[in-house]
């Protein structure tokens, strides 16, 4: 069982920045971030794979968000810049056992979530 603990959410004005962190109890091949707004499906935001840190971003965050991981600390990060109102959501750290995790059905383990609220 892998335990994930998300942190770093908060309230910020549009155009601002936040950095999310996710501490993991074990290394997993794939890690990523999903987000979910009320009444919406959980959507994949950014993913990172393997030891070479291959990354994948949803089009909606490309160029604004950066995912990274520190394997020694078993910690995943999401640097979010130029935040928009539509980025408001609960953000969830996720871990998968295989390459290619991008959908919620691919996820083996979830963090508890951290709220991000962007205001005008």
Short mmCIF file of N, CA, C and O in Angstrom, two decimals:
data_model
loop_
_atom_site.label_atom_id
_atom_site.label_comp_id
_atom_site.label_asym_id
_atom_site.label_seq_id
_atom_site.Cartn_x
_atom_site.Cartn_y
_atom_site.Cartn_z
N UNK A 1 0.84 -1.19 0.00
CA UNK A 1 0.00 0.00 0.00
C UNK A 1 0.88 1.24 0.00
O UNK A 1 1.75 1.39 0.87
N UNK A 2 0.66 2.11 -0.97
CA UNK A 2 1.40 3.37 -1.06
C UNK A 2 0.54 4.49 -0.47
O UNK A 2 -0.63 4.63 -0.82
N UNK A 3 1.14 5.26 0.40
CA UNK A 3 0.43 6.39 1.01
C UNK A 3 0.93 7.69 0.40
O UNK A 3 2.15 7.92 0.33
N UNK A 4 0.00 8.52 -0.03
CA UNK A 4 0.31 9.80 -0.65
C UNK A 4 -0.30 10.92 0.19
O UNK A 4 -1.49 10.85 0.55
N UNK A 5 0.48 11.93 0.48
CA UNK A 5 -0.01 13.07 1.26
C UNK A 5 0.22 14.35 0.46
O UNK A 5 1.36 14.76 0.22
N UNK A 6 -0.90 14.96 0.05
CA UNK A 6 -0.84 16.19 -0.73
C UNK A 6 -0.76 17.40 0.19
O UNK A 6 -1.36 17.40 1.26
N UNK A 7 -0.11 18.45 -0.30
CA UNK A 7 -0.09 19.72 0.43
C UNK A 7 0.21 20.85 -0.53
O UNK A 7 0.58 20.61 -1.68
N UNK A 8 0.05 22.08 -0.04
CA UNK A 8 0.44 23.25 -0.81
C UNK A 8 -0.68 24.04 -1.44
O UNK A 8 -0.43 25.09 -2.03
N UNK A 9 -1.89 23.55 -1.34
CA UNK A 9 -3.00 24.30 -1.91
C UNK A 9 -3.28 25.57 -1.14
O UNK A 9 -2.71 25.80 -0.07
N UNK A 10 -4.15 26.40 -1.69
CA UNK A 10 -4.49 27.63 -1.02
C UNK A 10 -5.27 28.55 -1.95
O UNK A 10 -5.73 28.12 -3.01
N UNK A 11 -5.40 29.79 -1.53
CA UNK A 11 -6.10 30.80 -2.31
C UNK A 11 -5.10 31.78 -2.89
O UNK A 11 -4.18 32.21 -2.20
N UNK A 12 -5.30 32.12 -4.15
CA UNK A 12 -4.38 33.01 -4.83
C UNK A 12 -5.15 33.82 -5.86
O UNK A 12 -6.19 33.36 -6.37
N UNK A 13 -4.66 34.99 -6.18
CA UNK A 13 -5.29 35.80 -7.21
C UNK A 13 -4.87 35.31 -8.59
O UNK A 13 -3.80 34.71 -8.76
N UNK A 14 -5.71 35.57 -9.55
CA UNK A 14 -5.39 35.21 -10.93
C UNK A 14 -4.05 35.81 -11.33
O UNK A 14 -3.76 36.96 -11.01
N UNK A 15 -3.25 35.00 -12.01
CA UNK A 15 -1.92 35.42 -12.39
C UNK A 15 -0.85 35.01 -11.40
O UNK A 15 0.35 35.10 -11.71
N UNK A 16 -1.28 34.57 -10.23
CA UNK A 16 -0.32 34.17 -9.20
C UNK A 16 0.18 32.76 -9.37
O UNK A 16 -0.11 32.08 -10.37
N UNK A 17 0.92 32.31 -8.36
CA UNK A 17 1.56 30.99 -8.42
C UNK A 17 1.34 30.23 -7.13
O UNK A 17 1.17 30.83 -6.05
N UNK A 18 1.36 28.91 -7.25
CA UNK A 18 1.35 28.01 -6.11
C UNK A 18 2.20 26.81 -6.45
O UNK A 18 2.34 26.46 -7.64
N UNK A 19 2.73 26.16 -5.43
CA UNK A 19 3.44 24.90 -5.65
C UNK A 19 2.83 23.83 -4.76
O UNK A 19 2.79 23.97 -3.53
N UNK A 20 2.35 22.78 -5.40
CA UNK A 20 1.80 21.64 -4.68
C UNK A 20 2.90 20.61 -4.46
O UNK A 20 3.80 20.46 -5.28
N UNK A 21 2.79 19.90 -3.35
CA UNK A 21 3.72 18.82 -3.04
C UNK A 21 2.95 17.56 -2.71
O UNK A 21 1.81 17.63 -2.22
N UNK A 22 3.58 16.42 -2.95
CA UNK A 22 2.96 15.13 -2.63
C UNK A 22 4.07 14.22 -2.11
O UNK A 22 4.99 13.86 -2.86
N UNK A 23 3.97 13.88 -0.84
CA UNK A 23 4.95 12.98 -0.24
C UNK A 23 4.44 11.55 -0.35
O UNK A 23 3.29 11.26 0.00
N UNK A 24 5.29 10.68 -0.88
CA UNK A 24 4.91 9.29 -1.08
C UNK A 24 5.68 8.36 -0.16
O UNK A 24 6.85 8.60 0.13
N UNK A 25 5.03 7.30 0.30
CA UNK A 25 5.70 6.35 1.18
C UNK A 25 6.64 5.42 0.41
O UNK A 25 7.54 4.82 1.01
N UNK A 26 6.42 5.32 -0.92
CA UNK A 26 7.26 4.46 -1.75
C UNK A 26 7.41 5.06 -3.13
O UNK A 26 6.59 5.87 -3.56
N UNK A 27 8.46 4.62 -3.81
CA UNK A 27 8.63 5.03 -5.22
C UNK A 27 7.63 4.25 -6.07
O UNK A 27 7.42 3.06 -5.90
N UNK A 28 6.99 4.96 -7.02
CA UNK A 28 6.17 4.31 -8.05
C UNK A 28 6.58 4.84 -9.40
O UNK A 28 7.05 5.98 -9.52
N UNK A 29 6.41 4.04 -10.42
CA UNK A 29 6.91 4.39 -11.76
C UNK A 29 6.25 5.67 -12.29
O UNK A 29 6.92 6.54 -12.84
N UNK A 30 4.95 5.75 -12.17
CA UNK A 30 4.22 6.91 -12.68
C UNK A 30 3.63 7.71 -11.53
O UNK A 30 3.07 7.13 -10.59
N UNK A 31 3.72 9.01 -11.65
CA UNK A 31 3.05 9.87 -10.69
C UNK A 31 2.44 11.04 -11.44
O UNK A 31 2.87 11.38 -12.55
N UNK A 32 1.43 11.63 -10.84
CA UNK A 32 0.80 12.74 -11.53
C UNK A 32 -0.19 13.48 -10.66
O UNK A 32 -0.37 13.15 -9.48
N UNK A 33 -0.81 14.45 -11.28
CA UNK A 33 -1.82 15.27 -10.62
C UNK A 33 -3.11 15.27 -11.43
O UNK A 33 -3.07 15.42 -12.65
N UNK A 34 -4.20 15.10 -10.73
CA UNK A 34 -5.52 15.25 -11.29
C UNK A 34 -6.20 16.42 -10.57
O UNK A 34 -5.78 16.82 -9.49
N UNK A 35 -7.27 16.92 -11.17
CA UNK A 35 -8.06 17.93 -10.48
C UNK A 35 -9.55 17.69 -10.75
O UNK A 35 -9.92 17.09 -11.77
N UNK A 36 -10.34 18.18 -9.82
CA UNK A 36 -11.78 17.99 -9.95
C UNK A 36 -12.50 19.19 -9.37
O UNK A 36 -12.26 19.58 -8.23
N UNK A 37 -13.40 19.76 -10.18
CA UNK A 37 -14.26 20.85 -9.74
C UNK A 37 -15.64 20.27 -9.43
O UNK A 37 -16.01 19.22 -9.96
N UNK A 38 -16.43 20.97 -8.63
CA UNK A 38 -17.77 20.45 -8.31
C UNK A 38 -18.59 20.20 -9.57
O UNK A 38 -18.66 21.05 -10.47
N UNK A 39 -19.16 19.01 -9.66
CA UNK A 39 -20.00 18.66 -10.80
C UNK A 39 -19.24 18.24 -12.03
O UNK A 39 -19.85 17.94 -13.07
N UNK A 40 -17.91 18.22 -11.93
CA UNK A 40 -17.08 17.84 -13.08
C UNK A 40 -16.38 16.52 -12.82
O UNK A 40 -16.20 16.11 -11.67
N UNK A 41 -15.97 15.88 -13.90
CA UNK A 41 -15.19 14.66 -13.77
C UNK A 41 -13.75 15.00 -13.38
O UNK A 41 -13.27 16.09 -13.66
N UNK A 42 -13.11 14.04 -12.75
CA UNK A 42 -11.71 14.24 -12.39
C UNK A 42 -10.88 14.17 -13.67
O UNK A 42 -11.01 13.22 -14.45
N UNK A 43 -10.03 15.17 -13.88
CA UNK A 43 -9.25 15.23 -15.11
C UNK A 43 -7.77 15.22 -14.82
O UNK A 43 -7.31 15.79 -13.81
N UNK A 44 -7.02 14.60 -15.71
CA UNK A 44 -5.58 14.56 -15.57
C UNK A 44 -4.96 15.89 -15.94
O UNK A 44 -5.37 16.52 -16.92
N UNK A 45 -4.00 16.33 -15.17
CA UNK A 45 -3.36 17.63 -15.36
C UNK A 45 -1.93 17.48 -15.85
O UNK A 45 -1.54 18.06 -16.85
N UNK A 46 -1.14 16.70 -15.13
CA UNK A 46 0.27 16.55 -15.46
C UNK A 46 0.78 15.23 -14.91
O UNK A 46 0.34 14.79 -13.85
N UNK A 47 1.74 14.62 -15.65
CA UNK A 47 2.25 13.30 -15.27
C UNK A 47 3.75 13.24 -15.50
O UNK A 47 4.29 13.93 -16.37
N UNK A 48 4.38 12.36 -14.73
CA UNK A 48 5.82 12.17 -14.87
C UNK A 48 6.11 10.69 -14.71
O UNK A 48 5.52 10.01 -13.84
N UNK A 49 7.01 10.18 -15.57
CA UNK A 49 7.21 8.75 -15.66
C UNK A 49 8.67 8.37 -15.53
O UNK A 49 9.54 9.00 -16.14
N UNK A 50 8.91 7.31 -14.75
CA UNK A 50 10.19 6.64 -14.73
C UNK A 50 11.35 7.46 -14.23
O UNK A 50 11.20 8.56 -13.69
N UNK A 51 12.55 6.87 -14.42
CA UNK A 51 13.77 7.50 -13.93
C UNK A 51 14.24 8.64 -14.82
O UNK A 51 14.99 9.50 -14.38
N UNK A 52 13.78 8.67 -16.09
CA UNK A 52 14.18 9.76 -16.98
C UNK A 52 13.22 10.93 -16.89
O UNK A 52 13.44 11.97 -17.52
N UNK A 53 12.15 10.79 -16.11
CA UNK A 53 11.22 11.88 -15.84
C UNK A 53 10.55 12.40 -17.11
O UNK A 53 10.45 13.62 -17.31
N UNK A 54 10.11 11.51 -17.93
CA UNK A 54 9.29 11.90 -19.07
C UNK A 54 8.01 12.54 -18.54
O UNK A 54 7.42 12.05 -17.58
N UNK A 55 7.59 13.64 -19.17
CA UNK A 55 6.42 14.36 -18.67
C UNK A 55 5.33 14.46 -19.73
O UNK A 55 5.59 14.36 -20.93
N UNK A 56 4.12 14.65 -19.24
CA UNK A 56 2.96 14.86 -20.10
C UNK A 56 2.07 15.87 -19.42
O UNK A 56 1.84 15.80 -18.21
N UNK A 57 1.53 16.82 -20.22
CA UNK A 57 0.66 17.86 -19.67
C UNK A 57 -0.65 17.93 -20.46
O UNK A 57 -0.66 17.78 -21.69
N UNK A 58 -1.71 18.21 -19.76
CA UNK A 58 -2.95 18.53 -20.43
C UNK A 58 -2.78 19.85 -21.16
O UNK A 58 -2.03 20.74 -20.71
N UNK A 59 -3.48 20.00 -22.28
CA UNK A 59 -3.35 21.22 -23.08
C UNK A 59 -3.71 22.47 -22.26
O UNK A 59 -3.12 23.53 -22.46
N UNK A 60 -4.63 22.33 -21.34
CA UNK A 60 -5.11 23.48 -20.58
C UNK A 60 -4.06 24.08 -19.64
O UNK A 60 -4.20 25.21 -19.20
N UNK A 61 -3.01 23.30 -19.33
CA UNK A 61 -2.00 23.80 -18.39
C UNK A 61 -0.61 23.87 -19.01
O UNK A 61 0.33 24.35 -18.36
N UNK A 62 -0.49 23.42 -20.24
CA UNK A 62 0.81 23.39 -20.89
C UNK A 62 1.41 24.79 -20.96
O UNK A 62 0.73 25.76 -21.34
N UNK A 63 2.66 24.91 -20.56
CA UNK A 63 3.33 26.21 -20.56
C UNK A 63 3.15 27.00 -19.28
O UNK A 63 3.84 28.00 -19.07
N UNK A 64 2.24 26.57 -18.42
CA UNK A 64 2.00 27.28 -17.16
C UNK A 64 2.36 26.42 -15.94
O UNK A 64 2.81 26.94 -14.93
N UNK A 65 2.15 25.12 -16.05
CA UNK A 65 2.43 24.20 -14.95
C UNK A 65 3.68 23.38 -15.26
O UNK A 65 3.92 23.03 -16.42
N UNK A 66 4.41 23.04 -14.21
CA UNK A 66 5.58 22.18 -14.35
C UNK A 66 5.54 21.10 -13.28
O UNK A 66 5.47 21.40 -12.09
N UNK A 67 5.61 19.86 -13.73
CA UNK A 67 5.64 18.73 -12.80
C UNK A 67 7.08 18.26 -12.63
O UNK A 67 7.86 18.26 -13.60
N UNK A 68 7.43 17.88 -11.43
CA UNK A 68 8.77 17.37 -11.17
C UNK A 68 8.70 16.41 -9.98
O UNK A 68 7.69 16.38 -9.26
N UNK A 69 9.76 15.65 -9.82
CA UNK A 69 9.81 14.73 -8.68
C UNK A 69 11.23 14.61 -8.18
O UNK A 69 12.18 14.70 -8.96
N UNK A 70 11.34 14.42 -6.89
CA UNK A 70 12.62 14.17 -6.24
C UNK A 70 12.55 12.74 -5.72
O UNK A 70 11.90 12.48 -4.70
N UNK A 71 13.18 11.82 -6.44
CA UNK A 71 13.06 10.41 -6.08
C UNK A 71 13.70 10.11 -4.73
O UNK A 71 13.23 9.24 -4.00
N UNK A 72 14.77 10.82 -4.40
CA UNK A 72 15.43 10.59 -3.12
C UNK A 72 14.51 10.94 -1.96
O UNK A 72 14.50 10.26 -0.92
N UNK A 73 13.70 11.98 -2.14
CA UNK A 73 12.77 12.40 -1.10
C UNK A 73 11.39 11.77 -1.29
O UNK A 73 10.51 11.97 -0.46
N UNK A 74 11.23 11.04 -2.40
CA UNK A 74 9.94 10.44 -2.74
C UNK A 74 8.84 11.50 -2.71
O UNK A 74 7.76 11.32 -2.12
N UNK A 75 9.12 12.63 -3.32
CA UNK A 75 8.19 13.75 -3.33
C UNK A 75 7.93 14.21 -4.75
O UNK A 75 8.85 14.33 -5.55
N UNK A 76 6.67 14.46 -5.03
CA UNK A 76 6.21 14.97 -6.31
C UNK A 76 5.81 16.43 -6.14
O UNK A 76 5.26 16.80 -5.09
N UNK A 77 6.08 17.23 -7.17
CA UNK A 77 5.74 18.65 -7.11
C UNK A 77 4.92 19.05 -8.34
O UNK A 77 5.04 18.45 -9.40
N UNK A 78 4.15 20.10 -8.16
CA UNK A 78 3.48 20.74 -9.29
C UNK A 78 3.60 22.25 -9.10
O UNK A 78 2.96 22.82 -8.21
N UNK A 79 4.45 22.87 -9.90
CA UNK A 79 4.59 24.32 -9.88
C UNK A 79 3.55 24.91 -10.82
O UNK A 79 3.53 24.58 -12.01
N UNK A 80 2.68 25.73 -10.28
CA UNK A 80 1.59 26.30 -11.07
C UNK A 80 1.78 27.81 -11.16
O UNK A 80 1.73 28.51 -10.14
N UNK A 81 2.01 28.29 -12.35
CA UNK A 81 2.20 29.72 -12.60
C UNK A 81 1.06 30.26 -13.46
O UNK A 81 0.33 29.49 -14.11
N UNK A 82 0.94 31.57 -13.49
CA UNK A 82 -0.09 32.22 -14.31
C UNK A 82 -1.45 31.59 -14.10
O UNK A 82 -2.18 31.26 -15.05
N UNK A 83 -1.82 31.42 -12.85
CA UNK A 83 -3.06 30.73 -12.53
C UNK A 83 -4.27 31.50 -13.03
O UNK A 83 -4.31 32.73 -13.01
N UNK A 84 -5.26 30.73 -13.49
CA UNK A 84 -6.50 31.29 -14.02
C UNK A 84 -7.67 30.87 -13.13
O UNK A 84 -7.58 29.90 -12.38
N UNK A 85 -8.77 31.60 -13.28
CA UNK A 85 -9.96 31.26 -12.50
C UNK A 85 -10.37 29.80 -12.71
O UNK A 85 -10.78 29.12 -11.77
N UNK A 86 -10.22 29.34 -13.95
CA UNK A 86 -10.64 27.98 -14.27
C UNK A 86 -9.72 26.90 -13.73
O UNK A 86 -10.02 25.71 -13.85
N UNK A 87 -8.62 27.30 -13.10
CA UNK A 87 -7.75 26.32 -12.43
C UNK A 87 -8.27 25.97 -11.04
O UNK A 87 -7.74 25.06 -10.39
N UNK A 88 -9.29 26.69 -10.58
CA UNK A 88 -9.86 26.39 -9.27
C UNK A 88 -10.41 24.98 -9.23
O UNK A 88 -11.23 24.59 -10.08
N UNK A 89 -9.94 24.18 -8.27
CA UNK A 89 -10.36 22.79 -8.17
C UNK A 89 -9.69 22.15 -6.96
O UNK A 89 -8.77 22.73 -6.38
N UNK A 90 -10.14 20.94 -6.64
CA UNK A 90 -9.41 20.10 -5.71
C UNK A 90 -8.37 19.34 -6.52
O UNK A 90 -8.72 18.72 -7.54
N UNK A 91 -7.13 19.42 -6.10
CA UNK A 91 -6.05 18.75 -6.80
C UNK A 91 -5.64 17.49 -6.04
O UNK A 91 -5.44 17.54 -4.81
N UNK A 92 -5.49 16.40 -6.79
CA UNK A 92 -5.17 15.10 -6.20
C UNK A 92 -3.86 14.56 -6.76
O UNK A 92 -3.70 14.49 -7.99
N UNK A 93 -2.98 14.18 -5.89
CA UNK A 93 -1.80 13.44 -6.28
C UNK A 93 -2.19 12.00 -6.60
O UNK A 93 -3.10 11.44 -5.96
N UNK A 94 -1.53 11.41 -7.59
CA UNK A 94 -1.86 10.05 -7.98
C UNK A 94 -0.59 9.28 -8.30
O UNK A 94 0.39 9.86 -8.78
N UNK A 95 -0.64 7.99 -8.06
CA UNK A 95 0.50 7.12 -8.37
C UNK A 95 0.02 5.90 -9.13
O UNK A 95 -1.04 5.34 -8.84
N UNK A 96 0.81 5.52 -10.13
CA UNK A 96 0.49 4.34 -10.92
C UNK A 96 1.70 3.44 -11.03
O UNK A 96 2.84 3.87 -10.84
N UNK A 97 1.43 2.20 -11.39
CA UNK A 97 2.49 1.20 -11.39
C UNK A 97 3.12 1.02 -12.77
O UNK A 97 4.17 0.38 -12.89
N UNK A 98 2.48 1.58 -13.80
CA UNK A 98 2.98 1.38 -15.15
C UNK A 98 3.10 2.71 -15.88
O UNK A 98 2.52 3.72 -15.49
N UNK A 99 3.82 2.68 -17.00
CA UNK A 99 3.95 3.86 -17.84
C UNK A 99 2.60 4.19 -18.47
O UNK A 99 1.82 3.29 -18.79
N UNK A 100 2.33 5.46 -18.63
CA UNK A 100 1.17 5.88 -19.40
C UNK A 100 -0.04 6.27 -18.60
O UNK A 100 -1.11 6.49 -19.15
N UNK A 101 0.12 6.38 -17.28
CA UNK A 101 -1.01 6.80 -16.46
C UNK A 101 -1.47 8.18 -16.89
O UNK A 101 -0.71 9.14 -16.84
N UNK A 102 -2.74 8.28 -17.32
CA UNK A 102 -3.30 9.58 -17.70
C UNK A 102 -4.76 9.70 -17.34
O UNK A 102 -5.30 10.81 -17.31
N UNK A 103 -5.40 8.59 -17.09
CA UNK A 103 -6.81 8.61 -16.74
C UNK A 103 -7.00 8.09 -15.31
O UNK A 103 -6.17 7.35 -14.80
N UNK A 104 -8.11 8.48 -14.71
CA UNK A 104 -8.37 8.08 -13.33
C UNK A 104 -8.40 6.55 -13.18
O UNK A 104 -8.04 6.02 -12.14
N UNK A 105 -8.80 5.86 -14.24
CA UNK A 105 -8.86 4.40 -14.18
C UNK A 105 -7.47 3.76 -14.17
O UNK A 105 -7.34 2.58 -13.84
N UNK A 106 -6.45 4.54 -14.51
CA UNK A 106 -5.07 4.02 -14.51
C UNK A 106 -4.43 4.15 -13.13
O UNK A 106 -3.34 3.61 -12.91
N UNK A 107 -5.06 4.89 -12.24
CA UNK A 107 -4.45 5.22 -10.95
C UNK A 107 -4.56 4.07 -9.96
O UNK A 107 -5.64 3.50 -9.79
N UNK A 108 -3.43 3.78 -9.29
CA UNK A 108 -3.42 2.74 -8.26
C UNK A 108 -3.63 3.32 -6.87
O UNK A 108 -4.22 2.67 -6.00
N UNK A 109 -3.12 4.54 -6.68
CA UNK A 109 -3.20 5.17 -5.35
C UNK A 109 -3.49 6.65 -5.50
O UNK A 109 -2.98 7.31 -6.41
N UNK A 110 -4.27 7.19 -4.55
CA UNK A 110 -4.65 8.58 -4.55
C UNK A 110 -4.22 9.27 -3.25
O UNK A 110 -4.24 8.65 -2.18
N UNK A 111 -3.87 10.56 -3.38
CA UNK A 111 -3.73 11.39 -2.20
C UNK A 111 -5.10 11.88 -1.76
O UNK A 111 -6.11 11.62 -2.42
N UNK A 112 -5.11 12.61 -0.65
CA UNK A 112 -6.38 13.04 -0.08
C UNK A 112 -6.92 14.30 -0.74
O UNK A 112 -8.09 14.64 -0.55
N UNK A 113 -6.07 14.98 -1.50
CA UNK A 113 -6.49 16.19 -2.19
C UNK A 113 -6.12 17.45 -1.45
O UNK A 113 -6.05 17.49 -0.22
N UNK A 114 -5.88 18.50 -2.22
CA UNK A 114 -5.59 19.82 -1.66
C UNK A 114 -6.30 20.85 -2.54
O UNK A 114 -6.24 20.78 -3.76
N UNK A 115 -6.99 21.79 -1.91
CA UNK A 115 -7.84 22.73 -2.62
C UNK A 115 -7.03 23.90 -3.16
O UNK A 115 -6.24 24.51 -2.42
N UNK A 116 -7.26 24.23 -4.41
CA UNK A 116 -6.68 25.43 -5.04
C UNK A 116 -7.83 26.32 -5.46
O UNK A 116 -8.73 25.88 -6.19
N UNK A 117 -7.81 27.56 -4.99
CA UNK A 117 -8.85 28.53 -5.33
C UNK A 117 -8.20 29.76 -5.92
O UNK A 117 -7.35 30.39 -5.29
N UNK A 118 -8.59 30.09 -7.14
CA UNK A 118 -8.06 31.26 -7.84
C UNK A 118 -9.17 32.29 -7.95
O UNK A 118 -10.26 31.97 -8.44
N UNK A 119 -8.89 33.49 -7.51
CA UNK A 119 -9.90 34.55 -7.52
C UNK A 119 -9.44 35.73 -8.37
O UNK A 119 -8.24 35.90 -8.62
N UNK A 120 -10.40 36.52 -8.79
CA UNK A 120 -10.06 37.67 -9.64
C UNK A 120 -9.68 38.88 -8.80
O UNK A 120 -9.91 38.93 -7.61
#
